[in-house]
Structures are given as structure tokens and as C-alpha cells.
Tab-separated table of C-alpha atoms and ligand atoms in Angstrom:
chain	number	residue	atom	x	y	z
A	1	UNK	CA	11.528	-18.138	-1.444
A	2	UNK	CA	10.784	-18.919	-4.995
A	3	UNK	CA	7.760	-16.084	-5.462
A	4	UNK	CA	5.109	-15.445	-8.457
A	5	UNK	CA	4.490	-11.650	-9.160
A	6	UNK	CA	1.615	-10.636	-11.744
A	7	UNK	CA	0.816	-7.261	-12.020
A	8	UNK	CA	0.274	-4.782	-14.849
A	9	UNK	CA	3.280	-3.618	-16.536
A	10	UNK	CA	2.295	0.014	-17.406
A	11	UNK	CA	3.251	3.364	-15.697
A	12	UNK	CA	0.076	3.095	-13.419
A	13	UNK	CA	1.272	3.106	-9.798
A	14	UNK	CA	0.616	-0.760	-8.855
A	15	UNK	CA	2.935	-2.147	-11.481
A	16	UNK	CA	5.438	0.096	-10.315
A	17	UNK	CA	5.349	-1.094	-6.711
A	18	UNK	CA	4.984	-4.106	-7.983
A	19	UNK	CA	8.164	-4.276	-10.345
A	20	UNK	CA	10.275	-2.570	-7.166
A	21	UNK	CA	8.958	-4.721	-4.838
A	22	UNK	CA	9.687	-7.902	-6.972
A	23	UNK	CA	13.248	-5.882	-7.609
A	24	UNK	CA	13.902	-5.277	-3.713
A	25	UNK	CA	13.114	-9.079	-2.935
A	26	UNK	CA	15.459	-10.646	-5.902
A	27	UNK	CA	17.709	-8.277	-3.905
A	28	UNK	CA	17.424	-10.015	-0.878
A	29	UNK	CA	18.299	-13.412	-2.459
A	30	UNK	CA	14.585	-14.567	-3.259
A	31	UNK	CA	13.805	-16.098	-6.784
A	32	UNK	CA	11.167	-13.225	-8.372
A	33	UNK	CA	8.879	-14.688	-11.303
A	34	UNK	CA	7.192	-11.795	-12.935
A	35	UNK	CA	4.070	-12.823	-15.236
A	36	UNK	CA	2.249	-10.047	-16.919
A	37	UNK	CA	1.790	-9.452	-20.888
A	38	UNK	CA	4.716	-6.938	-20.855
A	39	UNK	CA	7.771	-6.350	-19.431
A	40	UNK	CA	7.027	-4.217	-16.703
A	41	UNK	CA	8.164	-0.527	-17.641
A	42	UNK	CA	10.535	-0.246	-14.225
A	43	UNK	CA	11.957	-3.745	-14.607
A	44	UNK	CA	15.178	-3.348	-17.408
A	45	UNK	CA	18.568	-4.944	-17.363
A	46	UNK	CA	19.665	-8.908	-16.112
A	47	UNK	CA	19.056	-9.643	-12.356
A	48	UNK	CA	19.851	-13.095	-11.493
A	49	UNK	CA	17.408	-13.725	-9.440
A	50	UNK	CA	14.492	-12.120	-11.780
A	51	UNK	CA	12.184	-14.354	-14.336
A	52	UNK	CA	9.945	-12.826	-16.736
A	53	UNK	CA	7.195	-14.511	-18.095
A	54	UNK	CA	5.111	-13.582	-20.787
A	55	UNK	CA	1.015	-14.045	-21.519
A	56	UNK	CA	0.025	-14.500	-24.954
A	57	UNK	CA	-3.755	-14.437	-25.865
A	58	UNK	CA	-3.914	-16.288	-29.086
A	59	UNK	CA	-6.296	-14.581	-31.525
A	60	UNK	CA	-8.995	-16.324	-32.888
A	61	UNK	CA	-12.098	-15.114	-35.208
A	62	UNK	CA	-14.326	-16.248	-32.537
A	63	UNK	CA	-12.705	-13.901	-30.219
A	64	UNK	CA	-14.098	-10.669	-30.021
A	65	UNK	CA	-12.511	-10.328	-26.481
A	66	UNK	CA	-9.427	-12.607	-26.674
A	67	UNK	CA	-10.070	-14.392	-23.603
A	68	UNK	CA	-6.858	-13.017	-21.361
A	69	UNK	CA	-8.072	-14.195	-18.017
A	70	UNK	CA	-7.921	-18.023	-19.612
A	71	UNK	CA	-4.494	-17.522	-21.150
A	72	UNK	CA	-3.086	-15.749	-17.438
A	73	UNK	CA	-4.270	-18.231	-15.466
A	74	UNK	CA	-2.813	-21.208	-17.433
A	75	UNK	CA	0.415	-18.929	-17.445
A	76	UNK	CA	-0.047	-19.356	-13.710
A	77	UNK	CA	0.169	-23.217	-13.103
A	78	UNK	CA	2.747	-23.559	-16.148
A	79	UNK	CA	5.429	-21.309	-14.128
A	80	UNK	CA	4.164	-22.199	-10.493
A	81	UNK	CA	4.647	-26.089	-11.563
A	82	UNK	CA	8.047	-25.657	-13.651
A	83	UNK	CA	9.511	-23.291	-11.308
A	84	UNK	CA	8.664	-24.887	-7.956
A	85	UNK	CA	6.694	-21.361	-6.893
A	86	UNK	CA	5.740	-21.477	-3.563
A	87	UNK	CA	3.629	-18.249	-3.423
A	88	UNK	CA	1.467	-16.150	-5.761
A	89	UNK	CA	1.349	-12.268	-4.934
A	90	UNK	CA	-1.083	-10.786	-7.203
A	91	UNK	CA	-1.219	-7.370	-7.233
A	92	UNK	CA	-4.480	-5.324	-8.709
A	93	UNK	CA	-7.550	-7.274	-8.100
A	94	UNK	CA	-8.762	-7.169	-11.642
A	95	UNK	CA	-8.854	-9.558	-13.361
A	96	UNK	CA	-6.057	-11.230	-11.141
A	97	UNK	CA	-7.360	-11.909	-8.246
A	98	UNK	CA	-9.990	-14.304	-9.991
A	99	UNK	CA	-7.053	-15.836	-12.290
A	100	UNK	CA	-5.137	-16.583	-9.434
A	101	UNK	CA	-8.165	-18.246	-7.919
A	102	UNK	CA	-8.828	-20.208	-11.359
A	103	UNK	CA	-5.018	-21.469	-10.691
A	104	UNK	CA	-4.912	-22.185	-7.356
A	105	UNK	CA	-7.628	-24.607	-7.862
A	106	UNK	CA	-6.095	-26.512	-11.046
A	107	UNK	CA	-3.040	-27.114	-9.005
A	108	UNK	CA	-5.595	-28.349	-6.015
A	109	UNK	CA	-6.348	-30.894	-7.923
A	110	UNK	CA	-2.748	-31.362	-8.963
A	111	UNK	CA	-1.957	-32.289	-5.309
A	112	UNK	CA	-0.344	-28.735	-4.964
A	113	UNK	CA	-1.375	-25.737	-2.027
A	114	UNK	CA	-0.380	-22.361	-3.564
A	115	UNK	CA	-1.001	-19.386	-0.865
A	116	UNK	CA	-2.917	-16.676	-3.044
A	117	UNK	CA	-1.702	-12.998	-1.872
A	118	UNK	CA	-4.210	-10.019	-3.504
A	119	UNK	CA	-2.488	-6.402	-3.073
A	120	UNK	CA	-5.141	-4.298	-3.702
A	121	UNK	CA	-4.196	-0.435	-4.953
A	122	UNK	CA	-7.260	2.017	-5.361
A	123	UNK	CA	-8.869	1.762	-8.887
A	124	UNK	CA	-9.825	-1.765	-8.513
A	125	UNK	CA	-11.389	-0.889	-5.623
A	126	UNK	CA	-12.849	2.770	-5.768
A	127	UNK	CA	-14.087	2.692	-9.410
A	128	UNK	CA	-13.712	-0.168	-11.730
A	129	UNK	CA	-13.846	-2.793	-8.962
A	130	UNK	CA	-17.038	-1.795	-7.271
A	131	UNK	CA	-19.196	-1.427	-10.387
A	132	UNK	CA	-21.793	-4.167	-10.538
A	133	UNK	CA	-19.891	-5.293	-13.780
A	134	UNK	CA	-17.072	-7.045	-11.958
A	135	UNK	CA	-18.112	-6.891	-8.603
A	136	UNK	CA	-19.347	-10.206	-7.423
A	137	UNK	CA	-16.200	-11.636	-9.240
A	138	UNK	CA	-14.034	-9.297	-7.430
A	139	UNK	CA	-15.642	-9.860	-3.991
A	140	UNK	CA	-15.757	-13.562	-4.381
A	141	UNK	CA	-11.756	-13.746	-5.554
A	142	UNK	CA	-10.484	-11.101	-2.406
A	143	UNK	CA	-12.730	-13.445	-0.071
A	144	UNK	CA	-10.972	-16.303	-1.798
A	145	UNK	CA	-7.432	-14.451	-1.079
A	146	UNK	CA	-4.963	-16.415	1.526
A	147	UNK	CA	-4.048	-13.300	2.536
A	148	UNK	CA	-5.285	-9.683	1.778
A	149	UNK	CA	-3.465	-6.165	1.573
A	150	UNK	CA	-4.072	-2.368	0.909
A	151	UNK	CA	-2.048	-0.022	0.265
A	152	UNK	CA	-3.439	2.637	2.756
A	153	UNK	CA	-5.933	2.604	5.646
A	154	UNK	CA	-8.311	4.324	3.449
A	155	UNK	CA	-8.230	1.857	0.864
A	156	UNK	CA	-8.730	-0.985	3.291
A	157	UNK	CA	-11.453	1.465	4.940
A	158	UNK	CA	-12.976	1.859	1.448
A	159	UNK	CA	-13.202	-2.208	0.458
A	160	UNK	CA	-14.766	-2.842	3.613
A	161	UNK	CA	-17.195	-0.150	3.403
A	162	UNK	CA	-18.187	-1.544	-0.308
A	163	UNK	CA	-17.512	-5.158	-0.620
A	164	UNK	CA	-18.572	-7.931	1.649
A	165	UNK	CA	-15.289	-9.111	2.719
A	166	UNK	CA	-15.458	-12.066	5.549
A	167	UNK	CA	-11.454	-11.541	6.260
A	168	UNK	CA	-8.818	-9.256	7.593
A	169	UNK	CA	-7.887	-6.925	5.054
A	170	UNK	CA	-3.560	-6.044	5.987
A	171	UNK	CA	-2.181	-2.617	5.638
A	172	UNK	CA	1.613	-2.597	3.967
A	173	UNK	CA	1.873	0.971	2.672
A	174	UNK	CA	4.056	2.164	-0.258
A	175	UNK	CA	7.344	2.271	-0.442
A	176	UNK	CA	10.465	4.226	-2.209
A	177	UNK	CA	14.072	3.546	-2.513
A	178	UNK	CA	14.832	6.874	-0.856
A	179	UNK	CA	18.626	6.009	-2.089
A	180	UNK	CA	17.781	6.163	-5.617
A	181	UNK	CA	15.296	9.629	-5.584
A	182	UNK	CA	16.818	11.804	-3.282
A	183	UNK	CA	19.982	12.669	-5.755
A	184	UNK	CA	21.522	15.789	-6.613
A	185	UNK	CA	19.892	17.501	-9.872
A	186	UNK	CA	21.608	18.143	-12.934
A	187	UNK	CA	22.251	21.724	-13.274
A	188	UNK	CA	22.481	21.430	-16.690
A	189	UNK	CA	19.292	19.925	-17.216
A	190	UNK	CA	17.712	22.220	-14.641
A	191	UNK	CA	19.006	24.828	-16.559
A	192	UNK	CA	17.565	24.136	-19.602
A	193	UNK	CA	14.265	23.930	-18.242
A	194	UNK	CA	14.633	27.364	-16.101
A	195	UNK	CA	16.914	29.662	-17.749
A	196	UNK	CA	16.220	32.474	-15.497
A	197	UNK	CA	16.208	30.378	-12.152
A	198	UNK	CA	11.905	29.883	-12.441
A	199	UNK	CA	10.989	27.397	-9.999
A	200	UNK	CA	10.020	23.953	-12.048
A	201	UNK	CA	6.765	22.213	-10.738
A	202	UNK	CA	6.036	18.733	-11.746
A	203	UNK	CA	3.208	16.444	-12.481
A	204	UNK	CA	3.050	13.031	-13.093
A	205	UNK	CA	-0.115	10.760	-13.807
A	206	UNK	CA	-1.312	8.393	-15.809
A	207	UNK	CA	-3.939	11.421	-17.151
A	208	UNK	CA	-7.129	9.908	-16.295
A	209	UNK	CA	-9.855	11.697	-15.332
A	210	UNK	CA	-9.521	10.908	-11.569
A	211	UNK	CA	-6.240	13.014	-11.848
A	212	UNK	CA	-8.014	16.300	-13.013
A	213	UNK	CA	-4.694	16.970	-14.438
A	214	UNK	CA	-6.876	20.700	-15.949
A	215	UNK	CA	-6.694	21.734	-12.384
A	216	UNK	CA	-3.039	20.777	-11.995
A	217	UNK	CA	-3.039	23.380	-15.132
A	218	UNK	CA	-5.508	26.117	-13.712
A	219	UNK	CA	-3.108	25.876	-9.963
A	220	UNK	CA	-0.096	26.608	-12.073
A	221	UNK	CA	-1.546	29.993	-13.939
A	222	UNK	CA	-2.374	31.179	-11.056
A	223	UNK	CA	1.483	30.363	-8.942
A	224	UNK	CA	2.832	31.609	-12.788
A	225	UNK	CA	1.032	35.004	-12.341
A	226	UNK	CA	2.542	35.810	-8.890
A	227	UNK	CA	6.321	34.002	-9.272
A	228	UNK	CA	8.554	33.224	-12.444
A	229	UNK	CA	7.665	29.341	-12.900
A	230	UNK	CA	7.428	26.434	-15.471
A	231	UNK	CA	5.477	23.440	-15.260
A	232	UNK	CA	6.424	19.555	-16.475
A	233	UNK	CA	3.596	17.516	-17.170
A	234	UNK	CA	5.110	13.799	-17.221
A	235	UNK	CA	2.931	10.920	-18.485
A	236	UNK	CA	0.373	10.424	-21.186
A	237	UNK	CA	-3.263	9.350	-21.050
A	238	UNK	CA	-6.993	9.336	-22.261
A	239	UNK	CA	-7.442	13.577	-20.850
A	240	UNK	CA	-3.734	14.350	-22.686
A	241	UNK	CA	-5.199	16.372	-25.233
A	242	UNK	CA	-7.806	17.961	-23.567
A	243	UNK	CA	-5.406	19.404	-21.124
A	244	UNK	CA	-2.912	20.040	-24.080
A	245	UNK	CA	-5.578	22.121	-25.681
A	246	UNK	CA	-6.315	24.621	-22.308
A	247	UNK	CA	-2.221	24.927	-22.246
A	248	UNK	CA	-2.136	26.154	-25.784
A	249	UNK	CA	-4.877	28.586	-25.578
A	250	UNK	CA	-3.271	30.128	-21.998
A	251	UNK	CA	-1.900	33.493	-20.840
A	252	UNK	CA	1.316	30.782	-19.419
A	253	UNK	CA	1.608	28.923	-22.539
A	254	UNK	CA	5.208	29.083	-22.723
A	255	UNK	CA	5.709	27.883	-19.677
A	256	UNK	CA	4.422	24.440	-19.862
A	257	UNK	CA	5.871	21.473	-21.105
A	258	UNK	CA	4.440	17.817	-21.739
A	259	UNK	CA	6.958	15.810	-21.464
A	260	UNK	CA	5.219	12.634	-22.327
A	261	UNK	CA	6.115	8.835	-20.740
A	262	UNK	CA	9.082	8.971	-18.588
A	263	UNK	CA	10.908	5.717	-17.356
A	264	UNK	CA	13.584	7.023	-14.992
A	265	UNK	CA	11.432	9.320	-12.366
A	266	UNK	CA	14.500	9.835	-10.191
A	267	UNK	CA	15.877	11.680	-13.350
A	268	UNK	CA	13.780	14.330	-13.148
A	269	UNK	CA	12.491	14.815	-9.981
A	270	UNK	CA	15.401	16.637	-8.379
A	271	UNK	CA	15.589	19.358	-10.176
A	272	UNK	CA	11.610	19.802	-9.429
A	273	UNK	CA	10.872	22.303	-6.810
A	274	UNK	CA	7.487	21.216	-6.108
A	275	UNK	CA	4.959	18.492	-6.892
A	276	UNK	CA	1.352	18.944	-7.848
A	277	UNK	CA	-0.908	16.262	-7.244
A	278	UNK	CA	-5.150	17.636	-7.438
A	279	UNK	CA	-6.753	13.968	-8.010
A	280	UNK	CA	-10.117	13.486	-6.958
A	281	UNK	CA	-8.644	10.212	-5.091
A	282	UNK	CA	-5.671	8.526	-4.364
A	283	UNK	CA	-5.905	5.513	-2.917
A	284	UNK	CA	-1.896	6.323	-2.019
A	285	UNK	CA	-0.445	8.751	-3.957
A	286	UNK	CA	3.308	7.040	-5.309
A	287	UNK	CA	4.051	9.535	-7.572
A	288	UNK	CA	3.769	11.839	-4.545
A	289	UNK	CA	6.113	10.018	-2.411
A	290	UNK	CA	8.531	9.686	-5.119
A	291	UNK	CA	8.984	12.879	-5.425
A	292	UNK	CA	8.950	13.696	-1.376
A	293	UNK	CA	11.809	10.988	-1.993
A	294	UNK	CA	13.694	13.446	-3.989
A	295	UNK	CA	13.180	16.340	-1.424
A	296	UNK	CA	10.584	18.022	-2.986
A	297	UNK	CA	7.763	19.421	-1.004
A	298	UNK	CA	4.039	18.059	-2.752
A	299	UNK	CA	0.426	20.389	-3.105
A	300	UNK	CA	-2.444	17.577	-2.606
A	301	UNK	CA	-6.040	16.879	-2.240
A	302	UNK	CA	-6.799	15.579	0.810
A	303	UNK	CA	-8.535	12.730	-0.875
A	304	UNK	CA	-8.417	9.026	-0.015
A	305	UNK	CA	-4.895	7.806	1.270
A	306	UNK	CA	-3.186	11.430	0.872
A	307	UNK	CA	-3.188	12.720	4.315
A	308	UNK	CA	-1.658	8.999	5.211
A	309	UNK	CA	1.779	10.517	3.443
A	310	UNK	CA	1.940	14.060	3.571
A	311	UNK	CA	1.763	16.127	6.563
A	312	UNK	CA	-0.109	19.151	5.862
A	313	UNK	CA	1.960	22.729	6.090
A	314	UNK	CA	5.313	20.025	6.831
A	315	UNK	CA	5.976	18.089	3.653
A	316	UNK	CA	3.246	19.697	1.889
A	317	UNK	CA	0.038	21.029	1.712
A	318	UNK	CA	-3.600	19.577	0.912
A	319	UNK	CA	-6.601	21.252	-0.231
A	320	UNK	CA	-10.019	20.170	-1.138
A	321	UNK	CA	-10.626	18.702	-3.940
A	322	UNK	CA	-11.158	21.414	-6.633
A	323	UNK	CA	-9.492	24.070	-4.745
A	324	UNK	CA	-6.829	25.546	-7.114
A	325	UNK	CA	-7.006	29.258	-5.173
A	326	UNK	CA	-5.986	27.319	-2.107
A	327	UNK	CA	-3.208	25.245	-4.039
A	328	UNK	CA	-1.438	27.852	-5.480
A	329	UNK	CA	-2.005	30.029	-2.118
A	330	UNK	CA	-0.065	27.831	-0.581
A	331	UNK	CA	2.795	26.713	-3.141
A	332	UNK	CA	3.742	30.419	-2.948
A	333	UNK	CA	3.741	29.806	0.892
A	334	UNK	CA	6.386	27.006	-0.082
A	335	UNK	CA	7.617	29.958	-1.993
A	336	UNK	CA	7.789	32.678	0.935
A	337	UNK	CA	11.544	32.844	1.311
A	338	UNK	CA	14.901	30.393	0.854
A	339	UNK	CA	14.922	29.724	4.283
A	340	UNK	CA	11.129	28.345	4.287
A	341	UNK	CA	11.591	26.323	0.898
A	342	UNK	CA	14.430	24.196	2.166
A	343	UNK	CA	12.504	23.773	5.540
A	344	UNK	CA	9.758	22.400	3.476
A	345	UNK	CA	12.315	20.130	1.005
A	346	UNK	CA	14.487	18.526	3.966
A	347	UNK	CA	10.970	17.344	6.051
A	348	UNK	CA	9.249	16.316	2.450
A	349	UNK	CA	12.882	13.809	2.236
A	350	UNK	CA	12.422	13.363	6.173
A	351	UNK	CA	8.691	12.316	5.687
A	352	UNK	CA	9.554	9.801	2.550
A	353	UNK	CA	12.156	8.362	4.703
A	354	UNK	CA	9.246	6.858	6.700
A	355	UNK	CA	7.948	4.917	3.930
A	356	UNK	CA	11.378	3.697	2.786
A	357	UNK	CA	11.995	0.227	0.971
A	358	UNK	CA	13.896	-1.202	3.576
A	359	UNK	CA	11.274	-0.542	6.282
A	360	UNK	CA	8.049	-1.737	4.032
A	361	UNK	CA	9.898	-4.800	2.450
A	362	UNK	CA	10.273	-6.636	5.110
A	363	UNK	CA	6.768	-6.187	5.852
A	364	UNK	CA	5.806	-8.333	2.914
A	365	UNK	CA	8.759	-11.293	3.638
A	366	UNK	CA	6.908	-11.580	7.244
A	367	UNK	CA	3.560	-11.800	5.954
A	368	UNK	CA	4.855	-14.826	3.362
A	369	UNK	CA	6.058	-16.143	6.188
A	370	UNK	CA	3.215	-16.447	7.581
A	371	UNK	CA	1.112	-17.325	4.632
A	372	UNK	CA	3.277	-19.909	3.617
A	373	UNK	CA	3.287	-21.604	7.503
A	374	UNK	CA	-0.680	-21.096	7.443
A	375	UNK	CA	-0.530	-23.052	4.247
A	376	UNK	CA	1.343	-26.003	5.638
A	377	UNK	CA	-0.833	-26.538	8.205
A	378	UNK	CA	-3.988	-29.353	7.789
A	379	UNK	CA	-7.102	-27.949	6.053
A	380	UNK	CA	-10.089	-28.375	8.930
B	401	LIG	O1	-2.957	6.080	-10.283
B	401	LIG	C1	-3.549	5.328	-11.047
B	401	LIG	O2	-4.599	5.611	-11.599
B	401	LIG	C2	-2.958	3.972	-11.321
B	401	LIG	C3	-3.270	3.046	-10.209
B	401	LIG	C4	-2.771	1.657	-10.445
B	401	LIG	O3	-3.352	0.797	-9.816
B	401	LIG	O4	-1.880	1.368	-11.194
B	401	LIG	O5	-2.716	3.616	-9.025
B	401	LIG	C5	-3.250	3.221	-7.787
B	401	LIG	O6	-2.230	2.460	-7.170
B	401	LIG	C6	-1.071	3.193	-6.785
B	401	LIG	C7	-0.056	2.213	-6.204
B	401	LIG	O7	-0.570	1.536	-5.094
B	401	LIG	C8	-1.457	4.282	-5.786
B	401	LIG	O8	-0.319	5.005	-5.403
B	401	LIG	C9	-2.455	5.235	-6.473
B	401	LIG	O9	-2.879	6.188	-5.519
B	401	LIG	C10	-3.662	4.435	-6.963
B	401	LIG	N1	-4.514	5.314	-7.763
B	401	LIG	C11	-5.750	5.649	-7.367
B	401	LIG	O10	-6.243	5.283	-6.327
B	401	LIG	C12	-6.470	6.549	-8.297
């Protein structure tokens, strides 16, 4: 299948599944046309089957807000007609769901039926999506949809409960390349980070506020004051230097590290003995399954999709939101003895292994399938 992607190309957690997604299906012999404004961070290197296509807004002085929308749209129907495209998976509902709508009726009147897919993954949903701002765009363009996924039940409980959608919203969860992740650390690396053997907890987030990344922080002193530990803080974002400035004026100071943007997660993952995760909601949680993917056991809300991927006191544990006294309780629980933390790593890999590429992937060919066989059918 020749297939349109468009998706963000940042860190955030729906250009990544996007960009593997797109990767896994170029894979599997289909043509993958990626149009964002930037090459995706997780897409590097020549795949034959792979296309990248680039928006540019031209400025104007008129243009307070160059109009992006415009510009992504018309980069639609430019690679959908000169690339014979026969399907457009947007993923991220803002703005392009509605761009892919603005397409899909230009090349109506071309002559031309392109089957619209929206994946949606939390934020444009939760909290950007549902404010009166953007929402009767939003609604109108996932109503609009050919076809309509989430990324967890909750999610797909969520838009229901706050849009008026008329159609069937699909569930295709996340997926990992449990192959790549789950690798054996490098001592020397892990050695530079613990000198002494401390066990190395990890964070990863785009530093929002939704993260609370301060209580990933706060959960760490307290694990730090009971067991020899260091935390990595991996990613950047708007609450960066907020949380930089409660690590600087800490008892456990030393023993946290920002390591900033990070492009190759299944670097650094192994040699992590534990992953915190204390967002306020996750529609899914990637970051969390990546690192499950790398056997190592994840401490979690139990907001949103969480409890969809980690099985609590198995893989993991989950506390309430807010709850850092139950977090670290239970980390050092991970903690308790050898035998305990490798039961907890070999069912966090054994739990990933559930949401692995090559069972979710397919998932997404059958459902083009069936968009695509929808589409050839006569309008009534
Ligand atoms: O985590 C973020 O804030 C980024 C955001 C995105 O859309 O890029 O992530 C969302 O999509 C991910 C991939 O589907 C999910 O794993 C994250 O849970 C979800 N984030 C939220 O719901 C806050």
C-alpha cells in the first residue's frame, strides 16, 4: 500500500508511534510517506521504502500566525496526487484531523476518494482538544474520520464521554519493538552512572505539567534516603527548570542527573533499574512500555490508560495520583531482595511482550484493509 503518515515530529509520544509505526510498515514492503514540518526525531538513516516530506509556512507580514493548517493541507493533495497515496493516517487530532479533512475534499473534487484515518493519543483529547477553543473543529474533523482509533480504552472512553462522536471509535494500543529495548546494558556506562552499584531510576517526559515530573523528584528523595540510588531525568520541557531548581536545593542533589533530549531510548534504558512515571494522566503511557520493553519494572499513577499496561505488584506498581509515600514504598518493595527484583524485571519484559510490534502492526494493515474496501464501495 502506498500510505500518507502526518504526525508531529518531536519527542512527544504520538510522533514516536507514529515514526515506528510508519518504520514497521516500510518494513513490511509498504511505501511510507511521512509529512510533518520536521524530520521526525526516531526516523534517521535511508529506508527504501520511506518518503519524507516537508511543510513550509511561508512568512508573510500579514501573518501573525503563519497559517500552517493551509500550507499542511496543500502538502496533503501535492504528495497524495504525485505519489498515487491511497490512504491518509493522521495521527494527533490537532490540527490534522481538520487538514486532512480540508484535503480529502480538494481531491473530491479532483475525482479522487482518499480514506481519512485519525489516531487519536491523549492530549488532543484530554486537554487541548476538549477546550471550547478547538473543539467544534476537532469534533466535526473525528466525525468526518473514515475510520477512528485510540490508543487505550480509556482514551476512547474519554472522547466519547466529551465529544459528540456519531461513529465507532477502534482501539489499537501501543506498541514496542521488544527486539530493539530489551538488550543487555553497558556495564561501562552503567558504571559510570553508579559507581558503587546504586540502583539507577529513570524518567522520561516531555516535562509538561501533566507529568508532575517534581513528584517524580520528591518519590526519589524519599527511595534515596532508605537505599543507595541515582536518578536520570531524560527529556526537556516548559517545567525543566522548575524541577532543576528543587534538585539543586535537595538533601540528594548529587544524585540526580538531567540528562536532557535523548534519541536512542533503548540506549539507556537497560541499565535502568526502575521507571518512574507520576503523571496526572496518560492516555497510554509509551515511555512506560519502553522501558517494561527493556525489563525494567515501572512505579505509575493509576491514571487514564496506565492500568491498561502495567499490572499492579507484577510489572509494576500504581499509586494515586500525588502519592509519592506510596511510590517510593513500593519501589523499595521492587527493592526487597535479588530474588524479588528480577521477578519483577522478567514479568515487566513478559508484560511488554504483549504489546509487541509484530502483534499491534498488523492490527493497523487489517483496518486499511478495510478502510480502503469501504472506500471502493458506491457512496449511498
Ligand atoms: O506525553 C505527552 O504529553 C505527549 C503526547 C503526544 O501526543 O505526543 O503523548 C500522548 O500520546 C502517547 C502516544 O500515544 C501516549 O503514550 C501518552 O500517554 C499521551 N500523553 C498523555 O495522554 C498525556
Amino acid at each position: 500500500m502506498n500510505i500518507a503518515i502526518v504526525c508531529y515530529p518531536t519527542f512527544g509520544g504520538s510522533g514516536v508511534l507514529a515514526t515506528e509505526l510508519g518504520k514497521a510498515l516500510a518494513d513490511k514492503g509498504h511505501s511510507i510517506h511521512f509529512i510533518t514540518y520536521q524530520q521526525p526525531v526516531r526516523l534517521s538513516g535511508f529506508h527504501a521504502n520511506i518518503f519524507y516530506h516537508e511543510v513550509r509556512v511561508p512568512t508573510y507580514p500579514l501573518f501573525d500566525f503563519p497559517p500552517y493548517e493551509t500550507a499542511l493541507s496543500s502538502m496533503m493533495v501535492d504528495v497524495i496526487n504525485n505519489h498515487n497515496i491511497e490512504l491518509l493516517h493522521v495521527h494527533y487530532a490537532i490540527p490534522h484531523a481538520s487538514a486532512a479533512y480540508m484535503a480529502k475534499q480538494i481531491l473530491k473534487k479532483e475525482g479522487k476518494n482518499i480514506p481519512v484515518i485519525t489516531t487519536l493519543h491523549g492530549t488532543d483529547i484530554t486537554l487541548v482538544g476538549r477546550d471550547k477553543t478547538y473543539s467544534p473543529v476537532v469534533t466535526f474533523s473525528m466525525n468526518e474520520s473514515d475510520a477512528l482509533t485510540a490508543v487505550s480504552d480509556n482514551l476512547r472512553d474519554e472522547t466519547y464521554k466529551n465529544f459528540v462522536i456519531e461513529k465507532n471509535i477502534e482501539v489499537i494500543h501501543n506498541f514496542v519493538d521488544v527486539d530493539r529495548f530489551h538488550r543487555k546494558p553497558v556495564d561501562a556506562f552503567k558504571k559510570l552512572i553508579s559507581p558503587n552499584g546504586e540502583k539507577i531510576i529513570v524518567h522520561a517526559s516531555n516535562f509538561r505539567k501533566v507529568k508532575r515530573v517534581d513528584d517524580v523528584v520528591k518519590a526519589f528523595m524519599l527511595i534515596n534516603k532508605q537505599l543507595p540510588s541515582k536518578l536520570l531525568l531524560l527529556g526537556d520541557g516548559p517545567e525543566r527548570p522548575y524541577v532543576e531548581s528543587i534538585c539543586r536545593d535537595c538533601v540528594s542533589a548529587e544524585n540526580i542527573k538531567f540528562l536532557g533530549k535523548q534519541e536512542q531510548m533503548e540506549d539507556i534504558l537497560p541499565i535502568a533499574d526502575l521507571f518512574l512515571l507520576t503523571s496526572e494522566y496518560e492516555s497510554f503511557g509509551l515511555a512506560a512500555l519502553e522501558a517494561m520493553a527493556a525489563e525494567v519494572p515501572v512505579i505509575s499513577t493509576n491514571a487514564g490508560g496506565l492500568p491498561e499496561i502495567i499490572i499492579n505488584g507484577y510489572s509494576g506498581y500504581m499509586s494515586n495520583v500525588g502519592d509519592i509515600e506510596d511510590m517510593s514504598k513500593n519501589a523499595l518493595l521492587i527493592f526487597k531482595d535479588e530474588a524479588t527484583t528480577n521477578q519483577f524485571k522478567a514479568n515487566a519484559l513478559a508484560q511488554a511482550k504483549k504489546f509487541d510490534i509484530v502483534n499491534i502492526v498488523p492490527q493497523y494493515e487489517q483496518l486499511y484493509e478495510r478502510v480502503l474496501a469501504e472506500s471502493m464501495l458506491p457512496s449511498s
